[in-house]
Amino acid sequence: MNQHSLMNTTPSPFTFSGGIHPSYNKGLSSGSPIRELPLPARLVVPLSQHLGAPAKPIVQIGDSVKAGQLIAGQNGFISAPAHAPASGKVAALEETLTASGRTCGAVVIETSGPQEWQLLPPLPDWRAADKKDLAARIGEAGVVGMGGAGFPTRVKLSPPADKPIDTVILNGAECEPYLTSDHRMMLEYAKEIRAGAEIIRHILGAKSLRVAIEDNKPDAIEAMEKAFQEVDGDVAVTVLRTSYPQGSEKQQIYSVTGREVPRGGLPMDVGCVVENVSTAYAVYDAVVNGRPLVRRVISVTGDAVAQPSNLLAPCGTLYSDLVAACGGLRGKAAKVISGGPMMGFAVSSLNVPTGKTASGLLLLSASKVSCYTSQACISCGRCVEACPMRLAPAELSQCIEADDIEGAEQVALMDCIECGSCAFVCPAHRPLVHHMRRAKAIVMAKRAAAKK
Amino acid sequence: MHKVLLSLVPILLGSVYLFGLRTLALLAVVCITGCLVEYGAMRLINGSKAKVSEAALVSCFLFTLTLPPATPYWVAVLGIAFGLFFGKGVFGGFGKNIFNPALVGRCFVYISFPSYLTVRWTEPFSSFPGGLIRYDGGVDAIASATPMILAKSDAWSGGYLPLLFGNIAGSLGETSAILILLAAIYLIATKTASWKIITATAGSFLTLNAILYFSGVIAPDPLFSLMSGGFLFAVVFMATDPVSAPVLDQAKIAYGILIGLVAVIIRQYSLFTEGIMFAILIANAFGPLLERQIRQWTQRKKVAA
C-alpha cells in the first residue's frame, strides 16, 4: 500500500447487467504517441458537429479568418458554435456529406500563411470566476461531448436548480474496440485533463469526482492516479471491469455509483454528470487558454492502414488527409468506419470531414469483415442477455419489421442506446441496430411534427 | 440448428442399436414427409420464394425419436404432417410458431391412435451388435410395458442402471439418459440450449416429485422419475426450443418451473402415463403471458412526470 497516496483507487462497486466482450484490438495504435497532423490545405468545417440545431454561418466567401475565429454562431439552446480551425480564406459555403451519412452545411477554408490565433480572453484564475460565466465561456468556445454524442457541454454544466449534482464522472473507459484516442490523451495530457475535471466540478458544485477507466488500461489508471493526487476533496479513480459498453453514460453511472437513470431520464436525475476525458481537456483549453474547440485527437487504425496512429487534427480535416498522414493504405480496405466498430458508421467515401465527435477512423481489410445474410428470429434470447438496457431486441425488431412502431415504443424502443451488443451476439445475424435506428428516427420525426 | 442435429446423432445411433434399423427407415419417411409439408406450407405463405428451413429437419428428428419403435409408418406420416402444418405453417412458419411443432405432431397421434402409441412397446436388443444388423425386434418383442408404466403399479424392479443406459422398453430416443445428458452438455456449452430452462424445469420437477414421494403419496422416487419416460429428452430438446419458449430471462425460468410442475401433476394424477409432452405444450401457451407480466415487473422505472 502506498502510504503517500491520498488518492483512492477502487474497483467499481457494481457492473451493469448484460454487455459483451468483443476483441479489442487496441494494441495496433495504443503505443503510438499523439502526433500533430501537418496542416491540410483545405478544411471542410461542418456546421453540425454537435447534437441539436446546426450553427449559423457568419462569414462570407472570400473572408480571411484566423485560427479560433468564430465562423458560425450558436443557433438555439441545444446548439454550439463553430470556429475556424486554422487561418486562411473562406473558399466556399456548401453542403457536405458527413461521416454519419447525412449532409449538412459546411464552411470550406483554404489554409494559408503563418498561423495566427484569435483566442478568447484566458481565465487562468477560474476558481475566482463566476460559475455562470465559466459555463458561458465553455459554450462560447463550442465545447461539446467528445465521446460521440456531441451534446453541448454548456447545457450539461447548467442543470436546473432542482437537480443538484453531487458526482462528476470523468469517462476514460473507451470501451469501443480499436479506439485509443482517449487512452493516449490520459497518458499525455493528464495534468490538463485534471484541470478540466476540476473546472467541471467547480461549476457544478459537485462533492465527488470519479475517474472511470476500464481495467485493460493500467498505464492510464496509473497516469490518472498520479495527476489527481493533488486534487482536494472526494476524488478517486474507479477501475471498471472491461466490458462493452462501460463507456456508455447510463451503464457507467450504474457501475460507479449503483444509481440507475430512470427511463426517459437524464444523468442529472440521479445527481451525476459524465464527461469524456477529451471533453475535460477541451474545457481546460477553453477556460485556461481561451482556445475554442477546433481540433481533437483521432485514432486512425485497423489492419488496412500502413501506420496506425493517433493524430491531433483540426476539425474539418478530410478523412483522405488522415489516411495519407498514416502512410496510406496497406493492401485494400474492404470497410471504412467512422468511429469504432460497434457504434461507428460505415462511410462510402474518404471525402468526408472530421468533426468534434470523431474519435476514430477504422480501415479494415476483407479478412476482418464478415458478410452475412440475416435469418428469421428464433427468439433465442441471446440479445436479451446482452442488452445493457434490459430491453428485448428480438421483440423490438420483430415489431419494427412488421411496421408496428407504436408496439415497439411500448416495449421501450426509445431506451435503446444503439450500442450494438444485440447485433453482435445474434446467431441469425439480424441487423438489429439498423432496425432500432430506423424506428427511433421515425418516432423522433413524429414527435417533432406533433410539437409544431 | 445444425448443432441440435449434431447432438442428436449419438442418440439416433443408440436407438438403432437398441431397436433396429427400422428406426432409420422411420426417420427417412418422417423427414421426407416433413420437408414436403413444410415446402407446401411455405408455398402458401411465401409463394415462389418458399424454402425449407433446417428447423423442419430438427422437428422431424425430434418427432421420430419420441415415437415407440413399432409405430406404423402411416401414423408417423400423419403426425409429422399435422405437426408441421398446424403447429407451425399456420402461424407463419419458422420463427413464428407458438407451439413446438414436433410436440404438436406427437400429441396429435398420441390422442388419435393411442393403441399404437401407448401399449405396443418393444423390448430392446440386448447383445452386441444389437439392432445394428436387424430391421426390428419382431412380433415377439411387442406388447411389453415401459418402466414408467410398470412403476405406476409398483411393478418395476430393474433399478436405475437400465434407465441410464437405455436398454429398456420406451420411445426410440428417450430411453438412454446418458446419451441425452451428453447432448445436453454439448448444447449448453455451445449456448444452443438455455441452461436456465433446463435447470428450472428439472429443478421444479424434482422438487415437487420429492415432496410427493417423501410425504407418503404413492409416487416413484425423484431419480427414477427423472430418468424414466420422455422427461429428459423433452426437457433438453423441446422445452429449450427457442421459438416456442419465452425470450426474457426471468420468463424462461418461470416457464421451466411451470413445465416441471405440470409434468409431475399429469404423471401422478391423470390417466396419461406421460406428462412432459402436455406440460410443454401448456407452458408454450402461457409463455407470452408470463413474458408480459415479467416485463412489467422488471422494466426500468419511468422518470417522474
Short mmCIF file of N, CA and C in Angstrom, two decimals, chain A residues 250 260-265 269 376-382 384-385 388-390 392 394-395 398 410-412 415, chain B residues 1 94-96 190-192 194 196 241-249 252 291 295 298-304:
data_model
loop_
_atom_site.label_atom_id
_atom_site.label_comp_id
_atom_site.label_asym_id
_atom_site.label_seq_id
_atom_site.Cartn_x
_atom_site.Cartn_y
_atom_site.Cartn_z
N LYS A 250 -25.17 5.79 -19.11
CA LYS A 250 -26.06 5.19 -18.11
C LYS A 250 -25.43 3.97 -17.46
N GLU A 260 -29.44 4.09 -10.92
CA GLU A 260 -30.00 3.77 -12.23
C GLU A 260 -30.76 4.97 -12.78
N VAL A 261 -30.34 5.44 -13.93
CA VAL A 261 -31.04 6.55 -14.58
C VAL A 261 -32.41 6.04 -15.02
N PRO A 262 -33.50 6.71 -14.59
CA PRO A 262 -34.83 6.21 -14.94
C PRO A 262 -35.10 6.32 -16.44
N ARG A 263 -36.12 5.57 -16.88
CA ARG A 263 -36.48 5.58 -18.31
C ARG A 263 -36.80 6.99 -18.76
N GLY A 264 -36.24 7.38 -19.88
CA GLY A 264 -36.52 8.71 -20.42
C GLY A 264 -35.86 9.81 -19.62
N GLY A 265 -35.05 9.44 -18.62
CA GLY A 265 -34.41 10.44 -17.77
C GLY A 265 -33.01 10.76 -18.23
N ASP A 269 -30.84 13.40 -13.30
CA ASP A 269 -31.93 12.92 -12.46
C ASP A 269 -31.41 12.08 -11.29
N ALA A 376 -34.53 -15.44 -40.00
CA ALA A 376 -35.65 -15.15 -39.11
C ALA A 376 -35.21 -15.26 -37.66
N CYS A 377 -35.83 -14.48 -36.80
CA CYS A 377 -35.53 -14.53 -35.36
C CYS A 377 -36.08 -15.82 -34.80
N ILE A 378 -35.25 -16.55 -34.03
CA ILE A 378 -35.77 -17.76 -33.41
C ILE A 378 -36.05 -17.53 -31.93
N SER A 379 -36.05 -16.26 -31.52
CA SER A 379 -36.35 -15.92 -30.12
C SER A 379 -35.44 -16.62 -29.13
N CYS A 380 -34.16 -16.75 -29.46
CA CYS A 380 -33.29 -17.49 -28.55
C CYS A 380 -32.97 -16.68 -27.31
N GLY A 381 -33.11 -15.35 -27.40
CA GLY A 381 -32.91 -14.54 -26.20
C GLY A 381 -31.47 -14.15 -25.92
N ARG A 382 -30.55 -14.47 -26.83
CA ARG A 382 -29.16 -14.06 -26.61
C ARG A 382 -29.06 -12.53 -26.55
N VAL A 384 -31.31 -10.53 -25.50
CA VAL A 384 -31.86 -10.04 -24.24
C VAL A 384 -30.80 -10.13 -23.14
N GLU A 385 -30.04 -11.23 -23.18
CA GLU A 385 -28.96 -11.36 -22.20
C GLU A 385 -27.91 -10.29 -22.39
N PRO A 388 -27.55 -4.11 -22.47
CA PRO A 388 -27.23 -3.44 -21.21
C PRO A 388 -28.38 -2.55 -20.72
N MET A 389 -29.39 -2.33 -21.55
CA MET A 389 -30.55 -1.55 -21.13
C MET A 389 -31.72 -2.45 -20.73
N ARG A 390 -31.47 -3.74 -20.67
CA ARG A 390 -32.50 -4.72 -20.31
C ARG A 390 -33.73 -4.62 -21.22
N ALA A 392 -35.68 -6.05 -24.91
CA ALA A 392 -35.78 -7.30 -25.66
C ALA A 392 -35.65 -6.99 -27.15
N ALA A 394 -35.07 -8.72 -29.65
CA ALA A 394 -35.76 -9.67 -30.52
C ALA A 394 -37.18 -9.18 -30.80
N GLU A 395 -37.86 -8.83 -29.72
CA GLU A 395 -39.25 -8.41 -29.84
C GLU A 395 -39.33 -7.05 -30.56
N GLN A 398 -38.86 -7.43 -34.25
CA GLN A 398 -39.99 -8.05 -34.94
C GLN A 398 -41.15 -7.08 -35.08
N GLN A 410 -43.90 0.84 -27.11
CA GLN A 410 -44.43 0.33 -25.84
C GLN A 410 -43.45 -0.60 -25.14
N VAL A 411 -42.60 -1.28 -25.92
CA VAL A 411 -41.59 -2.12 -25.27
C VAL A 411 -40.26 -1.37 -25.23
N ALA A 412 -40.35 -0.07 -24.98
CA ALA A 412 -39.21 0.75 -24.63
C ALA A 412 -38.18 0.94 -25.74
N ASP A 415 -35.53 3.63 -25.26
CA ASP A 415 -34.45 3.41 -24.29
C ASP A 415 -33.19 2.89 -24.96
N MET B 1 -28.97 -24.48 -35.51
CA MET B 1 -29.84 -25.62 -35.75
C MET B 1 -29.05 -26.89 -36.03
N PHE B 94 -41.35 -20.69 -39.87
CA PHE B 94 -40.19 -20.66 -38.98
C PHE B 94 -40.08 -19.35 -38.17
N GLY B 95 -39.98 -19.51 -36.88
CA GLY B 95 -39.80 -18.33 -36.03
C GLY B 95 -41.10 -17.74 -35.52
N LYS B 96 -42.23 -18.19 -36.06
CA LYS B 96 -43.50 -17.57 -35.68
C LYS B 96 -44.39 -18.49 -34.85
N THR B 190 -22.36 -24.95 -26.09
CA THR B 190 -22.33 -24.15 -27.31
C THR B 190 -23.42 -23.06 -27.30
N LYS B 191 -24.04 -22.87 -26.16
CA LYS B 191 -25.09 -21.85 -25.98
C LYS B 191 -26.26 -22.05 -26.93
N THR B 192 -26.46 -23.29 -27.36
CA THR B 192 -27.58 -23.56 -28.26
C THR B 192 -28.87 -23.71 -27.46
N SER B 194 -30.83 -23.22 -23.68
CA SER B 194 -30.77 -22.37 -22.49
C SER B 194 -30.65 -23.22 -21.24
N LYS B 196 -30.88 -22.17 -18.39
CA LYS B 196 -31.86 -21.69 -17.41
C LYS B 196 -33.15 -22.50 -17.51
N ASP B 241 -36.62 -25.38 -27.04
CA ASP B 241 -36.86 -24.85 -28.39
C ASP B 241 -37.05 -23.34 -28.28
N PRO B 242 -36.11 -22.56 -28.81
CA PRO B 242 -36.15 -21.12 -28.55
C PRO B 242 -37.40 -20.45 -29.13
N VAL B 243 -37.89 -20.96 -30.24
CA VAL B 243 -39.01 -20.27 -30.88
C VAL B 243 -40.25 -20.30 -30.00
N SER B 244 -40.53 -21.45 -29.39
CA SER B 244 -41.76 -21.54 -28.61
C SER B 244 -41.55 -21.22 -27.13
N ALA B 245 -40.31 -20.96 -26.72
CA ALA B 245 -40.05 -20.59 -25.33
C ALA B 245 -40.01 -19.06 -25.23
N PRO B 246 -40.17 -18.51 -24.02
CA PRO B 246 -40.09 -17.06 -23.87
C PRO B 246 -38.69 -16.55 -24.13
N VAL B 247 -38.57 -15.23 -24.28
CA VAL B 247 -37.29 -14.61 -24.59
C VAL B 247 -36.61 -14.07 -23.34
N LEU B 248 -37.39 -13.45 -22.46
CA LEU B 248 -36.79 -12.81 -21.29
C LEU B 248 -36.25 -13.87 -20.32
N ASP B 249 -35.16 -13.54 -19.68
CA ASP B 249 -34.50 -14.46 -18.75
C ASP B 249 -35.43 -14.99 -17.65
N LYS B 252 -38.04 -17.25 -18.85
CA LYS B 252 -37.55 -18.59 -19.15
C LYS B 252 -37.58 -19.45 -17.90
N GLU B 291 -44.31 -13.64 -20.08
CA GLU B 291 -43.37 -12.63 -20.52
C GLU B 291 -43.92 -11.23 -20.30
N ARG B 295 -42.19 -8.54 -17.84
CA ARG B 295 -41.70 -7.26 -18.37
C ARG B 295 -42.20 -6.11 -17.49
N THR B 298 -40.04 -5.86 -14.42
CA THR B 298 -38.60 -5.60 -14.49
C THR B 298 -38.23 -4.36 -15.28
N GLN B 299 -39.19 -3.69 -15.89
CA GLN B 299 -38.83 -2.52 -16.69
C GLN B 299 -38.21 -1.45 -15.80
N ARG B 300 -37.33 -0.67 -16.40
CA ARG B 300 -36.74 0.45 -15.66
C ARG B 300 -37.84 1.37 -15.22
N LYS B 301 -37.64 1.97 -14.08
CA LYS B 301 -38.64 2.93 -13.60
C LYS B 301 -38.70 4.11 -14.56
N LYS B 302 -39.91 4.57 -14.80
CA LYS B 302 -40.05 5.73 -15.66
C LYS B 302 -39.69 6.98 -14.88
N VAL B 303 -39.22 7.99 -15.62
CA VAL B 303 -38.89 9.24 -14.95
C VAL B 303 -40.20 9.89 -14.50
N ALA B 304 -40.16 10.44 -13.28
CA ALA B 304 -41.38 11.04 -12.73
C ALA B 304 -41.80 12.21 -13.62
#
